[in-house]
Coordinates of C-alpha atoms in Angstrom, one line a residue:
M1 CA -70.7 20.0 14.7
R2 CA -67.6 17.9 15.5
Q3 CA -65.1 20.4 17.6
R4 CA -62.0 21.1 16.1
R5 CA -58.6 20.4 19.1
P6 CA -54.9 22.1 18.0
G7 CA -54.2 20.5 15.1
I8 CA -51.2 17.3 16.1
G9 CA -50.7 15.9 12.9
M10 CA -50.3 12.4 12.3
T11 CA -47.1 11.6 14.4
G12 CA -49.0 12.7 17.2
F13 CA -45.6 14.3 18.1
A14 CA -45.2 17.9 16.9
I15 CA -47.1 20.5 16.7
V16 CA -48.3 20.7 12.3
P17 CA -47.1 24.2 11.2
S18 CA -49.9 26.4 10.3
V19 CA -50.3 28.3 6.8
P20 CA -48.1 31.2 6.0
A21 CA -50.3 33.8 6.5
A22 CA -48.5 36.3 4.2
G23 CA -49.7 36.8 0.3
P24 CA -48.2 34.8 -2.4
A25 CA -45.0 36.0 -3.6
P26 CA -44.8 38.7 -6.5
D27 CA -43.9 36.0 -9.0
Q28 CA -47.3 33.9 -7.7
L29 CA -49.4 35.8 -7.6
E30 CA -49.7 37.5 -11.2
I31 CA -49.9 34.0 -11.8
L32 CA -52.3 33.6 -9.1
K33 CA -54.1 36.0 -11.5
A34 CA -53.8 34.3 -14.9
I35 CA -55.0 31.7 -13.4
A36 CA -58.3 33.3 -11.9
G37 CA -58.6 34.6 -16.0
L38 CA -58.9 31.4 -17.0
L39 CA -61.2 30.4 -14.3
A40 CA -63.7 33.7 -14.0
G41 CA -66.9 32.6 -15.3
T42 CA -66.9 28.9 -15.1
R43 CA -66.7 26.3 -13.5
F44 CA -64.9 23.4 -12.8
A45 CA -63.8 20.5 -11.9
M46 CA -60.3 19.7 -8.8
L47 CA -58.0 17.1 -8.9
T48 CA -56.3 16.8 -5.3
G49 CA -53.4 14.8 -4.2
A50 CA -51.0 14.0 -0.8
G51 CA -50.1 18.1 -1.3
L52 CA -53.2 18.8 -0.2
S53 CA -52.9 16.9 3.1
T54 CA -49.8 18.3 4.3
D55 CA -50.3 21.3 6.2
S56 CA -51.8 18.7 7.9
G57 CA -49.3 17.0 9.6
I58 CA -49.6 14.0 7.4
P59 CA -46.2 13.3 5.0
D60 CA -47.0 13.8 1.0
Y61 CA -45.8 10.8 -0.9
R62 CA -43.9 11.8 -4.2
G63 CA -43.5 16.0 -2.7
P64 CA -39.5 17.6 -2.3
G65 CA -38.0 16.1 0.3
S66 CA -40.3 12.9 0.9
P67 CA -39.3 9.4 1.3
P68 CA -38.9 6.8 -1.3
R69 CA -41.3 5.1 0.3
E70 CA -42.9 1.1 -1.5
P71 CA -46.7 0.8 -0.6
M72 CA -47.7 -3.0 -0.2
T73 CA -49.3 -4.0 -3.0
Y74 CA -53.1 -6.1 -3.3
Q75 CA -50.9 -9.0 -4.8
E76 CA -49.3 -9.0 -1.4
F77 CA -51.2 -8.6 1.0
V78 CA -54.4 -11.0 -0.1
G79 CA -51.1 -13.3 -1.4
D80 CA -49.3 -14.6 2.1
H81 CA -50.4 -14.1 6.2
H82 CA -46.9 -12.6 6.8
N83 CA -46.9 -9.7 5.2
R84 CA -51.0 -8.7 6.2
Q85 CA -49.4 -9.1 9.6
R86 CA -46.6 -6.9 8.7
Y87 CA -49.7 -4.4 7.2
W88 CA -52.8 -4.7 9.7
A89 CA -49.4 -3.6 12.2
R90 CA -48.3 -1.0 10.9
N91 CA -51.7 -0.1 9.8
H92 CA -52.9 0.0 13.9
I93 CA -50.0 2.5 14.3
G94 CA -50.9 4.9 11.5
W95 CA -54.6 4.5 12.0
S96 CA -54.2 6.2 15.1
H97 CA -52.1 9.4 14.7
L98 CA -54.0 9.9 11.8
K99 CA -57.2 10.3 12.7
R100 CA -56.2 13.2 14.7
A101 CA -55.1 14.8 11.5
D102 CA -58.2 18.2 11.1
P103 CA -58.4 19.7 8.0
N104 CA -56.3 23.0 6.7
P105 CA -57.0 25.8 5.4
G106 CA -57.0 23.9 1.5
H107 CA -59.2 22.1 2.4
L108 CA -62.1 24.7 3.7
A109 CA -61.1 26.4 0.9
V110 CA -62.0 23.8 -2.0
T111 CA -65.4 24.2 0.3
A112 CA -66.2 27.4 -0.2
L113 CA -65.4 27.5 -3.6
E114 CA -67.9 24.3 -3.8
Q115 CA -70.5 26.0 -1.4
R116 CA -70.5 29.9 -3.9
G117 CA -70.6 27.4 -6.9
L118 CA -67.8 27.2 -8.6
L119 CA -66.6 23.2 -9.0
T120 CA -68.7 21.0 -10.7
G121 CA -68.0 18.4 -8.4
L122 CA -63.6 16.9 -6.1
I123 CA -62.5 14.0 -7.2
T124 CA -59.1 13.4 -4.1
Q125 CA -57.2 10.4 -4.6
N126 CA -55.5 10.8 -0.5
V127 CA -58.2 8.9 1.6
D128 CA -57.7 10.6 4.9
R129 CA -61.3 12.2 4.7
L130 CA -60.0 15.5 5.0
H131 CA -62.5 17.7 2.2
E132 CA -65.3 16.1 3.6
D133 CA -64.9 16.6 7.3
A134 CA -63.8 20.5 5.6
G135 CA -67.2 20.0 4.2
T136 CA -66.8 19.7 0.8
V137 CA -69.9 17.2 0.1
N138 CA -70.1 16.6 -4.0
V139 CA -66.8 14.7 -3.4
V140 CA -64.8 11.0 -5.0
D141 CA -62.1 9.5 -3.2
L142 CA -60.9 7.9 -6.0
H143 CA -58.6 5.7 -4.5
G144 CA -61.3 4.9 -0.7
R145 CA -61.6 5.6 2.7
F146 CA -59.4 5.3 5.3
D147 CA -61.4 5.5 7.8
Q148 CA -63.4 1.3 6.3
V149 CA -62.6 -1.0 6.4
V150 CA -64.0 -3.8 3.8
C151 CA -63.6 -7.6 3.8
L152 CA -62.9 -9.8 0.7
S153 CA -65.8 -11.8 0.6
C154 CA -68.8 -10.9 1.9
S155 CA -68.0 -7.1 1.2
R156 CA -69.5 -6.2 5.0
R157 CA -68.1 -3.3 5.1
Y158 CA -66.7 -2.3 9.1
S159 CA -65.9 1.0 10.9
R160 CA -62.1 1.3 10.8
K161 CA -62.6 2.6 14.4
L162 CA -64.9 -0.5 15.4
V163 CA -61.7 -2.7 13.4
A164 CA -59.8 -0.6 16.3
G165 CA -61.2 -1.5 19.2
V166 CA -61.1 -4.9 18.2
L167 CA -57.3 -5.3 17.8
E168 CA -57.1 -3.4 20.6
E169 CA -59.0 -5.4 22.6
L170 CA -56.1 -8.6 20.0
N171 CA -53.1 -7.3 21.2
P172 CA -53.5 -4.8 24.5
G173 CA -50.8 -2.8 25.4
F174 CA -49.6 -3.3 21.5
L175 CA -50.1 0.8 20.8
E176 CA -48.1 1.6 24.0
E177 CA -45.3 -0.8 23.2
A178 CA -44.4 0.6 19.4
L179 CA -44.0 4.4 20.2
A180 CA -41.6 3.6 22.9
A181 CA -39.8 1.6 20.5
G182 CA -40.0 4.3 17.9
V183 CA -42.5 4.1 14.9
V184 CA -40.0 5.8 11.8
E185 CA -41.8 7.1 9.4
I186 CA -46.1 7.4 8.3
A187 CA -47.4 7.0 4.8
P188 CA -50.0 9.6 4.3
D189 CA -52.8 5.7 3.7
A190 CA -51.4 5.6 7.2
D191 CA -48.7 2.8 7.5
A192 CA -46.8 3.1 10.2
E193 CA -42.5 1.9 9.6
V194 CA -41.2 0.1 13.0
D195 CA -38.0 -1.4 13.2
D196 CA -39.3 -3.0 16.1
L197 CA -39.7 -6.5 14.1
R198 CA -40.0 -8.4 17.3
L199 CA -43.3 -6.4 18.5
I200 CA -44.2 -6.4 14.4
E201 CA -44.4 -10.2 14.4
S202 CA -46.4 -11.1 17.9
F203 CA -49.4 -8.8 16.4
V204 CA -52.0 -10.8 16.5
I205 CA -54.6 -10.9 13.8
A206 CA -58.6 -9.9 13.2
N207 CA -60.7 -11.3 11.2
C208 CA -63.9 -11.0 9.5
P209 CA -67.1 -11.0 12.5
A210 CA -69.2 -12.7 9.6
C211 CA -67.8 -14.7 7.6
G212 CA -64.4 -15.0 9.2
G213 CA -63.0 -13.9 5.7
L214 CA -59.9 -11.4 5.2
L215 CA -60.1 -8.0 6.4
K216 CA -58.0 -4.5 4.6
P217 CA -59.1 -1.5 4.8
D218 CA -61.2 0.1 2.6
F219 CA -59.1 1.6 -0.8
V220 CA -57.7 1.0 -3.0
Y221 CA -54.3 -0.6 -3.4
F222 CA -50.9 -0.9 -6.2
G223 CA -51.7 -3.3 -8.2
E224 CA -55.2 -3.0 -8.0
N225 CA -58.0 -1.0 -10.3
V226 CA -60.3 1.5 -8.9
P227 CA -63.6 0.6 -9.5
K228 CA -65.5 1.3 -12.4
E229 CA -68.3 3.6 -11.0
I230 CA -66.3 5.2 -9.1
V231 CA -64.3 6.1 -12.7
E232 CA -67.5 7.1 -14.2
Q233 CA -67.9 9.3 -11.2
A234 CA -65.2 11.3 -11.7
Y235 CA -65.1 11.5 -15.7
A236 CA -68.9 12.9 -15.5
M237 CA -66.7 15.7 -12.8
V238 CA -64.7 16.5 -15.7
D239 CA -67.3 16.5 -18.6
E240 CA -69.6 18.9 -16.9
G241 CA -67.3 21.0 -15.7
E242 CA -64.9 23.9 -17.6
A243 CA -61.2 23.8 -16.5
L244 CA -59.6 20.9 -15.0
V245 CA -57.5 22.8 -12.0
V246 CA -55.0 19.7 -10.1
A247 CA -54.5 20.5 -6.2
G248 CA -51.4 18.8 -4.3
S249 CA -50.4 15.6 -7.0
S250 CA -47.5 14.5 -9.0
L251 CA -50.0 12.9 -11.5
T252 CA -47.7 9.8 -11.6
V253 CA -50.6 7.6 -10.9
M254 CA -52.2 6.8 -13.4
S255 CA -55.5 7.1 -12.0
G256 CA -55.3 10.2 -11.6
L257 CA -53.0 11.8 -14.6
R258 CA -56.4 10.1 -17.0
F259 CA -58.2 12.7 -16.4
V260 CA -55.3 15.6 -17.5
R261 CA -55.1 13.7 -20.9
H262 CA -59.5 13.4 -20.8
A263 CA -59.7 17.5 -20.1
A264 CA -56.5 18.1 -22.6
K265 CA -57.3 15.9 -25.0
Q266 CA -61.9 17.8 -25.2
G267 CA -59.7 21.6 -25.6
K268 CA -60.2 22.2 -22.1
P269 CA -58.5 24.4 -19.7
V270 CA -55.6 22.6 -17.2
I271 CA -54.5 23.9 -14.3
I272 CA -51.8 21.8 -12.1
I273 CA -50.4 23.4 -8.6
N274 CA -47.2 22.2 -7.6
R275 CA -44.5 22.0 -6.2
G276 CA -42.6 19.5 -8.2
E277 CA -43.3 19.0 -11.5
T278 CA -46.1 16.5 -12.7
R279 CA -46.6 13.7 -15.0
G280 CA -49.4 16.1 -16.7
D281 CA -46.8 19.3 -16.8
N282 CA -46.4 19.2 -20.9
L283 CA -50.6 18.8 -20.9
A284 CA -50.8 21.7 -19.0
T285 CA -52.0 25.6 -19.8
I286 CA -51.5 27.4 -17.0
K287 CA -48.7 25.2 -13.7
L288 CA -47.7 27.0 -10.9
E289 CA -45.6 26.0 -8.5
A290 CA -46.4 27.2 -4.7
G291 CA -48.0 26.0 -2.1
V292 CA -51.5 24.8 -2.1
S293 CA -53.1 25.7 0.6
Q294 CA -51.9 29.2 0.2
S295 CA -52.7 29.4 -2.9
L296 CA -56.6 27.8 -2.9
T297 CA -57.1 29.7 0.3
W298 CA -55.4 33.1 -2.2
L299 CA -58.6 31.3 -5.4
A300 CA -61.1 31.7 -2.8
A301 CA -61.1 34.5 -1.9
N302 CA -60.4 36.1 -5.6
L303 CA -63.0 33.6 -7.9
S304 CA -66.7 35.3 -8.7
P305 CA -69.6 33.2 -9.1
P306 CA -70.3 32.1 -12.4

């Protein structure tokens, strides 16, 4: 069994704040009770986003207070060597911190819901694999997974840990120098923002050891399509469920919003738990503005198996 460490978060510089021990506020509790009543006796699908991993020390994309982000597109990555060099340099730094993150109580609550037979399946927009680390089994990693790397020429896949070792051999002392230079920001996909351009431009990228092709982290970039078979698995989870619960996603990108629209079109209840507005609010049967981990923990403790 994987040994748990004290959570130090993705940045590696601070203790991750624990989820507040106090229960939900009275107004939130009333909405949670309404959600529990709506889900009573049902099995439902769940869609999670970056807002669920913030309690593990991983920054959100679009939550309240999140800085503006401009992720590199797939076209930018494959079309220019300097873009790839910049991406891999920053990703190498981000990976060294993201791999330290541990599941939080929200992830554990999702696992509890699955183990009690309440979930038809979990669709996650996160690439951090924390749901799997928490023990959830039936997971569709909608946007891929950060712990794998794929060759764009021969389609071979390698562990990110293996590639990290190769990058460290090609760039001795790089991580230490980068940390000394100061990491400005780290995104949920392990992209780290660093001001020292000279350091970034010195980075040596690795090619596929089998064919020499381009390596790319095995997650879906902006401008890249989610594989058809992955989308079909996710739709099947929604179709099997009697409701859809969205937790910690702004539903800004269509890859997640389409499942909300699909469930609503079928006349199934849609429950959204998220701090801030989402693109699916107009389709929600119930919307709860509250901490995701706290809310899921309450639901896991209060929902009865169907």
